[in-house]
C-alpha cells in the first residue's frame, strides 16, 4: 500500500456504506503519512457534497486518520479554542492520491473544554436499515464510539494537550516552504 508523503496535497473522499460518494475535500496538505496514520491540514478548502453543492471550510483544521480505528478526527482551530468533529467511520485507505473512508453517520462533537455530544443517532439508525449494515459492523461502530470517548476523557491522540501545537507548527512550516 502506498502512503502519502509529507508536503503532498491530496483529496479526502468520504463514502457511504452503499459505495456512493458522500463528500470530497479538494485539498489537504499531508503533515505525516504512514501505513497506519495520516495527519493532514487544510484551510478554506473546497468541499463538494454528493448532490453537487459546494462550500469552503471556515477555519484551519488538522485532520487525523488511522488505519486501525473506526473513526477520524477533525480538529478545527477557532478563535475561542479547538473544536473536534469526530466521524465514526471505516479505517482509511489511500488510493490514487486520495484518502478514502466510509462515513457511518454517527459523530461526536467535542468542545474546547472537552465536553462532548453524540450527533446523528437518528440518521445512523435510518441508514443502518436502508443500507443493511451487518450486525458485526454495528458492533464495531458502537465499540469505537466507546473507544473515542475514552480517548477524549484520557486526552489521548488528537485530544492530547500538545497535539494541536505540534501539528499546527508543522503545517505553518510546510506553508513557509511553499512560499
mmCIF file of C-alpha atoms in Angstrom:
data_model
loop_
_atom_site.group_PDB
_atom_site.id
_atom_site.type_symbol
_atom_site.label_atom_id
_atom_site.label_comp_id
_atom_site.label_asym_id
_atom_site.label_seq_id
_atom_site.Cartn_x
_atom_site.Cartn_y
_atom_site.Cartn_z
ATOM 1 C CA UNK A 1 0.000 0.000 0.000
ATOM 2 C CA UNK A 2 1.312 3.426 -0.897
ATOM 3 C CA UNK A 3 1.256 6.246 1.622
ATOM 4 C CA UNK A 4 1.002 9.995 1.133
ATOM 5 C CA UNK A 5 4.220 11.927 1.646
ATOM 6 C CA UNK A 6 4.811 14.955 3.836
ATOM 7 C CA UNK A 7 4.052 18.190 1.983
ATOM 8 C CA UNK A 8 1.933 16.449 -0.657
ATOM 9 C CA UNK A 9 -1.602 17.743 -1.327
ATOM 10 C CA UNK A 10 -4.326 15.108 -1.562
ATOM 11 C CA UNK A 11 -8.100 14.863 -1.693
ATOM 12 C CA UNK A 12 -10.242 13.265 1.003
ATOM 13 C CA UNK A 13 -13.198 11.168 -0.177
ATOM 14 C CA UNK A 14 -15.993 10.179 2.181
ATOM 15 C CA UNK A 15 -18.344 7.390 1.037
ATOM 16 C CA UNK A 16 -21.483 5.811 2.447
ATOM 17 C CA UNK A 17 -21.848 2.085 3.172
ATOM 18 C CA UNK A 18 -23.600 1.582 -0.183
ATOM 19 C CA UNK A 19 -20.463 2.765 -2.021
ATOM 20 C CA UNK A 20 -21.834 6.146 -3.070
ATOM 21 C CA UNK A 21 -19.701 9.238 -2.633
ATOM 22 C CA UNK A 22 -20.783 11.401 0.293
ATOM 23 C CA UNK A 23 -18.329 14.320 0.339
ATOM 24 C CA UNK A 24 -14.958 15.359 -1.172
ATOM 25 C CA UNK A 25 -12.429 17.784 0.306
ATOM 26 C CA UNK A 26 -10.343 19.123 -2.587
ATOM 27 C CA UNK A 27 -7.048 19.930 -0.885
ATOM 28 C CA UNK A 28 -5.462 18.645 2.296
ATOM 29 C CA UNK A 29 -1.733 19.015 2.901
ATOM 30 C CA UNK A 30 -0.073 15.944 4.370
ATOM 31 C CA UNK A 31 1.892 16.559 7.565
ATOM 32 C CA UNK A 32 2.526 12.879 8.320
ATOM 33 C CA UNK A 33 1.840 9.800 6.244
ATOM 34 C CA UNK A 34 2.473 6.207 7.302
ATOM 35 C CA UNK A 35 0.678 2.913 6.728
ATOM 36 C CA UNK A 36 -1.283 3.450 9.948
ATOM 37 C CA UNK A 37 -1.608 7.207 10.463
ATOM 38 C CA UNK A 38 -2.262 10.150 8.197
ATOM 39 C CA UNK A 39 -2.282 13.650 9.621
ATOM 40 C CA UNK A 40 -3.201 16.480 7.291
ATOM 41 C CA UNK A 41 -4.188 20.114 7.409
ATOM 42 C CA UNK A 42 -6.398 22.349 5.361
ATOM 43 C CA UNK A 43 -7.869 25.816 5.454
ATOM 44 C CA UNK A 44 -10.585 27.276 3.279
ATOM 45 C CA UNK A 45 -10.664 24.162 1.147
ATOM 46 C CA UNK A 46 -13.477 23.470 -1.294
ATOM 47 C CA UNK A 47 -15.854 20.713 -0.198
ATOM 48 C CA UNK A 48 -18.236 19.079 -2.676
ATOM 49 C CA UNK A 49 -21.346 17.302 -1.398
ATOM 50 C CA UNK A 50 -22.916 14.261 -3.086
ATOM 51 C CA UNK A 51 -25.671 16.459 -4.545
ATOM 52 C CA UNK A 52 -23.115 18.796 -6.157
ATOM 53 C CA UNK A 53 -23.392 21.622 -3.636
ATOM 54 C CA UNK A 54 -20.060 23.167 -2.651
ATOM 55 C CA UNK A 55 -18.794 25.152 0.308
ATOM 56 C CA UNK A 56 -15.487 26.312 1.782
ATOM 57 C CA UNK A 57 -14.230 25.232 5.182
ATOM 58 C CA UNK A 58 -14.100 28.223 7.520
ATOM 59 C CA UNK A 59 -11.060 27.684 9.689
ATOM 60 C CA UNK A 60 -7.735 25.870 9.684
ATOM 61 C CA UNK A 61 -8.150 22.206 10.556
ATOM 62 C CA UNK A 62 -5.832 19.372 11.495
ATOM 63 C CA UNK A 63 -7.194 16.026 10.290
ATOM 64 C CA UNK A 64 -6.307 12.702 11.938
ATOM 65 C CA UNK A 65 -6.934 9.348 10.252
ATOM 66 C CA UNK A 66 -5.949 5.878 11.452
ATOM 67 C CA UNK A 67 -5.879 2.603 9.522
ATOM 68 C CA UNK A 68 -6.944 0.523 12.512
ATOM 69 C CA UNK A 69 -9.549 2.675 14.293
ATOM 70 C CA UNK A 70 -13.094 3.146 13.080
ATOM 71 C CA UNK A 71 -13.115 6.922 13.492
ATOM 72 C CA UNK A 72 -11.357 10.016 12.213
ATOM 73 C CA UNK A 73 -10.931 13.331 13.964
ATOM 74 C CA UNK A 74 -11.055 16.835 12.521
ATOM 75 C CA UNK A 75 -9.542 19.459 14.855
ATOM 76 C CA UNK A 76 -10.975 22.860 13.943
ATOM 77 C CA UNK A 77 -8.873 25.785 15.141
ATOM 78 C CA UNK A 78 -11.225 28.616 16.100
ATOM 79 C CA UNK A 79 -10.628 31.876 17.954
ATOM 80 C CA UNK A 80 -12.267 30.557 21.121
ATOM 81 C CA UNK A 81 -10.413 27.222 21.114
ATOM 82 C CA UNK A 82 -10.171 23.878 19.366
ATOM 83 C CA UNK A 83 -13.380 22.092 18.413
ATOM 84 C CA UNK A 84 -13.194 18.451 17.356
ATOM 85 C CA UNK A 85 -15.544 16.799 14.897
ATOM 86 C CA UNK A 86 -15.168 13.045 15.094
ATOM 87 C CA UNK A 87 -16.646 10.855 12.385
ATOM 88 C CA UNK A 88 -17.408 7.245 13.187
ATOM 89 C CA UNK A 89 -16.093 5.684 10.000
ATOM 90 C CA UNK A 90 -14.192 2.829 8.474
ATOM 91 C CA UNK A 91 -10.408 2.917 8.737
ATOM 92 C CA UNK A 92 -8.894 4.854 5.829
ATOM 93 C CA UNK A 93 -7.316 3.584 2.667
ATOM 94 C CA UNK A 94 -5.023 5.649 0.453
ATOM 95 C CA UNK A 95 -5.558 5.234 -3.269
ATOM 96 C CA UNK A 96 -4.667 7.367 -6.278
ATOM 97 C CA UNK A 97 -3.709 10.489 -4.276
ATOM 98 C CA UNK A 98 -6.940 10.268 -2.281
ATOM 99 C CA UNK A 99 -7.594 9.230 1.283
ATOM 100 C CA UNK A 100 -10.878 7.292 1.386
ATOM 101 C CA UNK A 101 -13.196 6.082 4.116
ATOM 102 C CA UNK A 102 -16.818 5.107 4.737
ATOM 103 C CA UNK A 103 -18.785 7.534 6.890
ATOM 104 C CA UNK A 104 -21.190 5.736 9.229
ATOM 105 C CA UNK A 105 -23.248 8.779 10.244
ATOM 106 C CA UNK A 106 -22.538 8.783 13.992
ATOM 107 C CA UNK A 107 -20.457 11.779 15.007
ATOM 108 C CA UNK A 108 -19.026 13.072 18.245
ATOM 109 C CA UNK A 109 -18.570 16.824 18.639
ATOM 110 C CA UNK A 110 -16.023 17.828 21.271
ATOM 111 C CA UNK A 111 -15.842 21.360 22.642
ATOM 112 C CA UNK A 112 -12.723 23.242 23.824
ATOM 113 C CA UNK A 113 -13.485 22.291 27.451
ATOM 114 C CA UNK A 114 -13.521 18.597 26.371
ATOM 115 C CA UNK A 115 -17.238 18.159 26.919
ATOM 116 C CA UNK A 116 -18.814 16.252 24.057
ATOM 117 C CA UNK A 117 -22.083 15.298 22.456
ATOM 118 C CA UNK A 118 -23.002 12.395 20.186
ATOM 119 C CA UNK A 119 -24.714 13.519 16.980
ATOM 120 C CA UNK A 120 -26.819 11.969 14.224
ATOM 121 C CA UNK A 121 -28.045 8.864 16.061
ATOM 122 C CA UNK A 122 -31.373 9.035 14.144
ATOM 123 C CA UNK A 123 -29.551 9.282 10.804
ATOM 124 C CA UNK A 124 -27.415 6.293 11.799
ATOM 125 C CA UNK A 125 -30.498 4.187 12.610
ATOM 126 C CA UNK A 126 -32.178 5.189 9.325
ATOM 127 C CA UNK A 127 -29.105 4.372 7.223
ATOM 128 C CA UNK A 128 -28.498 1.154 9.156
ATOM 129 C CA UNK A 129 -31.899 -0.056 7.942
ATOM 130 C CA UNK A 130 -31.695 1.428 4.438
ATOM 131 C CA UNK A 131 -28.195 0.105 3.694
ATOM 132 C CA UNK A 132 -28.436 -3.082 5.760
ATOM 133 C CA UNK A 133 -25.431 -2.550 7.996
ATOM 134 C CA UNK A 134 -24.375 -6.023 9.154
ATOM 135 C CA UNK A 135 -24.604 -6.726 12.897
ATOM 136 C CA UNK A 136 -20.801 -7.087 13.014
ATOM 137 C CA UNK A 137 -20.347 -3.548 11.606
ATOM 138 C CA UNK A 138 -22.914 -2.194 14.070
ATOM 139 C CA UNK A 139 -20.987 -3.764 16.971
ATOM 140 C CA UNK A 140 -17.643 -2.427 15.682
ATOM 141 C CA UNK A 141 -19.063 1.085 15.325
ATOM 142 C CA UNK A 142 -20.511 1.160 18.838
ATOM 143 C CA UNK A 143 -17.242 -0.190 20.309
ATOM 144 C CA UNK A 144 -15.392 2.588 18.518
ATOM 145 C CA UNK A 145 -17.739 5.268 19.878
ATOM 146 C CA UNK A 146 -16.760 3.977 23.332
ATOM 147 C CA UNK A 147 -13.054 3.953 22.385
ATOM 148 C CA UNK A 148 -13.293 7.513 21.050
ATOM 149 C CA UNK A 149 -14.981 8.736 24.243
ATOM 150 C CA UNK A 150 -12.221 7.016 26.232
ATOM 151 C CA UNK A 151 -9.613 8.905 24.163
ATOM 152 C CA UNK A 152 -11.432 12.190 24.876
ATOM 153 C CA UNK A 153 -11.532 11.516 28.621
ATOM 154 C CA UNK A 154 -7.874 10.387 28.681
ATOM 155 C CA UNK A 155 -6.743 13.287 26.420
ATOM 156 C CA UNK A 156 -5.220 10.703 24.075
ATOM 157 C CA UNK A 157 -4.187 11.143 20.419
ATOM 158 C CA UNK A 158 -5.506 14.390 18.910
ATOM 159 C CA UNK A 159 -7.026 15.296 22.285
ATOM 160 C CA UNK A 160 -3.590 15.396 23.965
ATOM 161 C CA UNK A 161 -2.557 18.839 25.171
ATOM 162 C CA UNK A 162 0.397 19.206 22.776
ATOM 163 C CA UNK A 163 -1.123 17.644 19.633
ATOM 164 C CA UNK A 164 -2.557 20.841 18.148
ATOM 165 C CA UNK A 165 0.568 22.914 18.792
ATOM 166 C CA UNK A 166 2.898 20.311 17.256
ATOM 167 C CA UNK A 167 0.840 19.790 14.102
ATOM 168 C CA UNK A 168 -0.127 23.445 13.640
ATOM 169 C CA UNK A 169 3.576 24.355 13.756
ATOM 170 C CA UNK A 170 4.321 21.623 11.212
ATOM 171 C CA UNK A 171 1.559 22.990 8.963
ATOM 172 C CA UNK A 172 2.892 26.556 9.199
ATOM 173 C CA UNK A 173 6.389 25.254 8.427
ATOM 174 C CA UNK A 174 5.089 23.453 5.298
ATOM 175 C CA UNK A 175 3.292 26.619 4.175
ATOM 176 C CA UNK A 176 6.549 28.619 4.534
ATOM 177 C CA UNK A 177 8.411 26.034 2.449
ATOM 178 C CA UNK A 178 5.890 26.505 -0.367
ATOM 179 C CA UNK A 179 6.291 30.297 -0.448
#
